[in-house]
């Protein structure tokens, strides 16, 4: 990145792409390490995912099982679960790389907000993961409850585990999106008025995503997911507005500092 005295200087496109590649490779390396950890976590994670099925079979005397239909299905599932667990485990690392890609556009004293970004993004990501983990057992109970009496329900392992892990990842990313909104506003890429102007579409898309991602047919669970996301969306707008107001107030009094 060029470090001239001009505060409006921008990183040349070639350097911008080089920085993007660097951060992408660092993030990928962290995810690979997370995948190795995820490989060893597969067994306890699978047992935890299977627990609602076992409890349902025991409590209702139902013939419900997770079925591995193919010879290589178990290995394929372990690889897929390890990949998604790698994304979850390495979340603090790749979230940092996301911020580090944006940070060159900040001034020196603004880069101290890196800790604030991570302190907000990482807990929210894991909060979304935890929320999905709580929703999943309830989904299994409700959806398998439609099995006719006397029939067996053999859950395909591919669909069962892939659905569970994608649900976990989707909730985590949904909960961290407001922090990304704040970051984009913080560096001046997206103005607060843009987020506010599109709030109707945002609320609609949030409820649509909640309806798709929530595996239960009841509206209560969908609302339980959508309301926190809407609240986080408007909280992100509020934080961005406070930031823009603070910048406007100090602009006449403080000289603009060149980016680091």
Short mmCIF file of C-alpha atoms in Angstrom, two decimals:
data_model
loop_
_atom_site.label_atom_id
_atom_site.label_comp_id
_atom_site.label_asym_id
_atom_site.label_seq_id
_atom_site.Cartn_x
_atom_site.Cartn_y
_atom_site.Cartn_z
CA UNK A 1 0.00 0.00 0.00
CA UNK A 2 1.30 3.45 -0.82
CA UNK A 3 2.11 5.57 2.21
CA UNK A 4 2.25 9.05 0.79
CA UNK A 5 1.13 12.11 2.67
CA UNK A 6 -2.09 12.41 0.70
CA UNK A 7 -4.87 11.19 3.02
CA UNK A 8 -7.04 10.34 0.06
CA UNK A 9 -4.45 8.01 -1.43
CA UNK A 10 -5.77 4.61 -2.30
CA UNK A 11 -4.09 1.25 -2.72
CA UNK A 12 -3.39 0.56 -6.41
CA UNK A 13 -5.49 -2.21 -7.94
CA UNK A 14 -2.51 -4.56 -8.33
CA UNK A 15 -1.52 -4.16 -4.68
CA UNK A 16 -5.16 -4.48 -3.67
CA UNK A 17 -5.41 -7.83 -5.46
CA UNK A 18 -2.08 -8.92 -3.98
CA UNK A 19 -3.34 -8.09 -0.50
CA UNK A 20 -6.58 -9.97 -1.19
CA UNK A 21 -4.65 -13.06 -2.32
CA UNK A 22 -2.40 -12.87 0.73
CA UNK A 23 -5.32 -12.68 3.15
CA UNK A 24 -7.20 -15.39 1.27
CA UNK A 25 -4.22 -17.75 1.47
CA UNK A 26 -3.69 -17.03 5.17
CA UNK A 27 -7.38 -17.62 5.85
CA UNK A 28 -7.27 -20.88 3.84
CA UNK A 29 -4.20 -22.04 5.78
CA UNK A 30 -6.03 -21.42 9.05
CA UNK A 31 -9.08 -23.30 7.80
CA UNK A 32 -6.90 -26.27 6.82
CA UNK A 33 -5.49 -26.36 10.36
CA UNK A 34 -9.07 -26.16 11.64
CA UNK A 35 -10.02 -29.07 9.37
CA UNK A 36 -7.31 -31.20 10.97
CA UNK A 37 -8.78 -30.37 14.36
CA UNK A 38 -12.26 -31.05 12.96
CA UNK A 39 -11.15 -34.51 11.78
CA UNK A 40 -10.47 -35.52 15.39
CA UNK A 41 -13.66 -33.83 16.62
CA UNK A 42 -15.83 -35.73 14.16
CA UNK A 43 -16.76 -38.61 16.46
CA UNK A 44 -17.98 -36.53 19.44
CA UNK A 45 -19.76 -34.11 17.09
CA UNK A 46 -21.52 -36.94 15.26
CA UNK A 47 -22.55 -38.51 18.56
CA UNK A 48 -23.99 -35.17 19.69
CA UNK A 49 -25.90 -34.76 16.41
CA UNK A 50 -27.21 -38.31 16.60
CA UNK A 51 -28.31 -37.94 20.24
CA UNK A 52 -31.76 -36.43 19.44
CA UNK A 53 -32.44 -39.34 17.10
CA UNK A 54 -31.48 -41.91 19.73
CA UNK A 55 -33.55 -40.17 22.39
CA UNK A 56 -36.54 -40.01 20.06
CA UNK A 57 -36.25 -43.72 19.27
CA UNK A 58 -36.00 -44.56 22.97
CA UNK A 59 -38.75 -42.28 24.29
CA UNK A 60 -41.34 -42.95 21.57
CA UNK A 61 -40.25 -46.49 20.75
CA UNK A 62 -39.86 -45.36 17.13
CA UNK A 63 -37.71 -46.98 14.48
CA UNK A 64 -35.59 -43.94 13.65
CA UNK A 65 -31.93 -44.31 12.70
CA UNK A 66 -29.17 -42.51 10.84
CA UNK A 67 -28.40 -44.69 7.83
CA UNK A 68 -25.03 -44.85 6.02
CA UNK A 69 -26.16 -46.24 2.69
CA UNK A 70 -22.85 -46.57 0.83
CA UNK A 71 -19.48 -48.17 1.48
CA UNK A 72 -17.63 -44.84 1.37
CA UNK A 73 -20.41 -42.73 2.92
CA UNK A 74 -18.88 -42.70 6.39
CA UNK A 75 -15.51 -41.46 5.08
CA UNK A 76 -17.17 -38.89 2.84
CA UNK A 77 -19.18 -37.59 5.79
CA UNK A 78 -16.15 -37.34 8.01
CA UNK A 79 -14.34 -35.26 5.38
CA UNK A 80 -17.32 -32.92 4.92
CA UNK A 81 -17.88 -32.49 8.65
CA UNK A 82 -14.15 -31.87 9.17
CA UNK A 83 -14.29 -29.13 6.49
CA UNK A 84 -17.23 -27.34 8.10
CA UNK A 85 -15.78 -27.77 11.59
CA UNK A 86 -12.58 -26.28 10.20
CA UNK A 87 -14.52 -23.14 9.24
CA UNK A 88 -16.11 -22.99 12.69
CA UNK A 89 -12.95 -23.68 14.70
CA UNK A 90 -10.83 -21.24 12.69
CA UNK A 91 -13.47 -18.46 12.74
CA UNK A 92 -11.37 -16.07 14.87
CA UNK A 93 -8.49 -16.41 12.38
CA UNK A 94 -10.38 -15.87 9.12
CA UNK A 95 -12.47 -13.10 10.68
CA UNK A 96 -9.19 -11.38 11.54
CA UNK A 97 -8.00 -11.81 7.95
CA UNK A 98 -11.24 -10.24 6.74
CA UNK A 99 -10.62 -7.23 8.95
CA UNK A 100 -6.93 -7.09 8.01
CA UNK A 101 -7.94 -6.86 4.34
CA UNK A 102 -10.10 -3.81 5.12
CA UNK A 103 -7.69 -2.26 7.66
CA UNK A 104 -5.18 -0.77 5.15
CA UNK A 105 -7.84 1.82 4.34
CA UNK A 106 -7.84 2.99 7.95
CA UNK A 107 -5.63 5.59 9.54
CA UNK A 108 -3.02 4.55 12.09
CA UNK A 109 -5.03 5.39 15.17
CA UNK A 110 -8.14 3.73 13.72
CA UNK A 111 -6.41 0.37 13.45
CA UNK A 112 -6.73 -0.05 17.19
CA UNK A 113 -10.35 -0.96 16.52
CA UNK A 114 -9.16 -4.36 15.28
CA UNK A 115 -9.64 -5.76 18.76
CA UNK A 116 -13.13 -4.26 18.92
CA UNK A 117 -14.08 -5.86 15.60
CA UNK A 118 -12.87 -9.29 16.71
CA UNK A 119 -14.36 -8.88 20.18
CA UNK A 120 -17.77 -8.38 18.56
CA UNK A 121 -17.54 -10.67 15.52
CA UNK A 122 -16.16 -13.81 17.18
CA UNK A 123 -18.72 -14.02 20.03
CA UNK A 124 -21.58 -13.28 17.63
CA UNK A 125 -20.41 -15.99 15.24
CA UNK A 126 -20.26 -18.57 18.02
CA UNK A 127 -23.59 -17.31 19.38
CA UNK A 128 -25.13 -18.12 16.00
CA UNK A 129 -23.49 -21.54 16.05
CA UNK A 130 -24.84 -22.19 19.56
CA UNK A 131 -28.31 -21.06 18.54
CA UNK A 132 -28.33 -23.45 15.58
CA UNK A 133 -27.16 -26.22 17.88
CA UNK A 134 -30.17 -25.56 20.12
CA UNK A 135 -32.62 -25.47 17.20
CA UNK A 136 -31.43 -28.70 15.60
CA UNK A 137 -32.72 -31.26 18.17
CA UNK A 138 -36.15 -29.64 18.14
CA UNK A 139 -36.18 -29.89 14.35
CA UNK A 140 -35.45 -33.61 14.46
CA UNK A 141 -38.27 -34.27 16.92
CA UNK A 142 -40.84 -32.29 14.92
CA UNK A 143 -39.89 -33.47 11.44
CA UNK A 144 -39.61 -37.16 12.32
CA UNK A 145 -42.92 -36.85 14.14
CA UNK A 146 -44.67 -36.94 10.77
CA UNK A 147 -43.59 -40.56 10.22
CA UNK A 148 -46.75 -42.74 9.99
CA UNK A 149 -47.32 -45.24 12.77
CA UNK A 150 -45.76 -48.61 12.02
CA UNK A 151 -43.31 -47.15 9.49
CA UNK A 152 -39.56 -46.79 9.90
CA UNK A 153 -37.59 -43.60 9.31
CA UNK A 154 -34.03 -44.22 8.19
CA UNK A 155 -32.37 -40.81 7.94
CA UNK A 156 -29.85 -40.63 5.13
CA UNK A 157 -26.50 -39.79 6.72
CA UNK A 158 -25.46 -37.57 3.81
CA UNK A 159 -28.54 -35.37 4.11
CA UNK A 160 -28.75 -35.52 7.89
CA UNK A 161 -25.20 -34.46 8.72
CA UNK A 162 -24.77 -32.05 5.81
CA UNK A 163 -28.00 -30.29 6.74
CA UNK A 164 -26.96 -30.01 10.39
CA UNK A 165 -23.51 -28.60 9.65
CA UNK A 166 -24.76 -26.16 7.02
CA UNK A 167 -27.38 -24.96 9.48
CA UNK A 168 -24.67 -24.31 12.07
CA UNK A 169 -22.50 -22.41 9.60
CA UNK A 170 -25.41 -20.40 8.19
CA UNK A 171 -26.51 -19.21 11.63
CA UNK A 172 -22.95 -18.26 12.53
CA UNK A 173 -22.51 -16.17 9.38
CA UNK A 174 -25.96 -14.59 9.78
CA UNK A 175 -25.14 -13.41 13.29
CA UNK A 176 -21.75 -11.95 12.29
CA UNK A 177 -23.09 -10.00 9.30
CA UNK A 178 -24.06 -6.91 11.39
CA UNK A 179 -20.42 -6.59 12.48
CA UNK A 180 -19.40 -6.61 8.82
CA UNK A 181 -21.97 -3.86 8.26
CA UNK A 182 -20.35 -1.77 10.97
CA UNK A 183 -16.89 -2.42 9.52
CA UNK A 184 -17.96 -1.33 6.03
CA UNK A 185 -19.49 1.84 7.47
CA UNK A 186 -16.43 2.43 9.66
CA UNK A 187 -14.06 2.57 6.68
CA UNK A 188 -16.48 4.59 4.57
CA UNK A 189 -17.28 1.94 1.95
CA UNK A 190 -21.03 1.95 2.69
CA UNK A 191 -22.80 4.94 4.24
CA UNK A 192 -25.32 4.50 7.05
CA UNK A 193 -28.05 6.04 4.89
CA UNK A 194 -27.62 3.18 2.40
CA UNK A 195 -28.28 0.55 5.09
CA UNK A 196 -31.20 2.60 6.44
CA UNK A 197 -32.71 3.20 3.01
CA UNK A 198 -32.79 -0.54 2.34
CA UNK A 199 -34.20 -1.57 5.73
CA UNK A 200 -37.47 -2.89 4.27
CA UNK A 201 -35.63 -5.21 1.90
CA UNK A 202 -33.26 -6.19 4.69
CA UNK A 203 -36.11 -7.15 7.04
CA UNK A 204 -37.85 -9.06 4.25
CA UNK A 205 -34.67 -10.98 3.38
CA UNK A 206 -33.98 -11.70 7.07
CA UNK A 207 -37.43 -13.24 7.55
CA UNK A 208 -37.09 -15.12 4.27
CA UNK A 209 -33.70 -16.50 5.33
CA UNK A 210 -35.11 -17.41 8.74
CA UNK A 211 -38.00 -19.29 7.11
CA UNK A 212 -35.57 -21.21 4.87
CA UNK A 213 -32.90 -21.91 7.47
CA UNK A 214 -35.25 -22.82 10.30
CA UNK A 215 -36.00 -26.51 9.83
CA UNK A 216 -39.15 -26.58 11.95
CA UNK A 217 -42.59 -25.86 10.47
CA UNK A 218 -43.71 -23.62 13.34
CA UNK A 219 -43.57 -19.83 13.08
CA UNK A 220 -42.31 -19.35 16.65
CA UNK A 221 -38.88 -20.82 15.90
CA UNK A 222 -38.60 -18.74 12.73
CA UNK A 223 -39.43 -15.56 14.67
CA UNK A 224 -36.99 -16.57 17.39
CA UNK A 225 -34.26 -16.50 14.76
CA UNK A 226 -35.45 -13.47 12.76
CA UNK A 227 -36.00 -11.01 15.61
CA UNK A 228 -32.39 -11.08 16.91
CA UNK A 229 -31.10 -10.66 13.35
CA UNK A 230 -33.38 -7.64 12.77
CA UNK A 231 -32.30 -6.15 16.11
CA UNK A 232 -28.64 -6.65 15.21
CA UNK A 233 -29.22 -5.06 11.80
CA UNK A 234 -30.62 -1.86 13.30
CA UNK A 235 -28.02 -1.88 16.07
CA UNK A 236 -25.34 -1.95 13.35
CA UNK A 237 -27.00 1.05 11.66
CA UNK A 238 -27.05 2.90 14.99
CA UNK A 239 -23.37 2.23 15.65
CA UNK A 240 -22.50 3.33 12.11
CA UNK A 241 -24.49 6.54 12.55
CA UNK A 242 -22.65 7.35 15.78
CA UNK A 243 -19.35 6.75 14.03
CA UNK A 244 -20.22 9.06 11.12
CA UNK A 245 -21.37 11.79 13.50
CA UNK A 246 -18.13 11.55 15.49
CA UNK A 247 -16.10 11.83 12.27
CA UNK A 248 -18.04 14.92 11.18
CA UNK A 249 -17.56 16.60 14.55
CA UNK A 250 -13.81 16.19 14.70
CA UNK A 251 -13.12 16.76 10.98
CA UNK A 252 -12.74 20.59 11.23
CA UNK A 253 -10.65 20.43 14.40
CA UNK A 254 -8.29 17.56 13.59
CA UNK A 255 -6.04 17.24 10.53
CA UNK A 256 -6.64 14.07 8.58
CA UNK A 257 -3.93 11.51 9.21
CA UNK A 258 -2.40 9.50 6.38
CA UNK A 259 -3.26 5.78 6.35
CA UNK A 260 -0.65 3.44 7.86
#
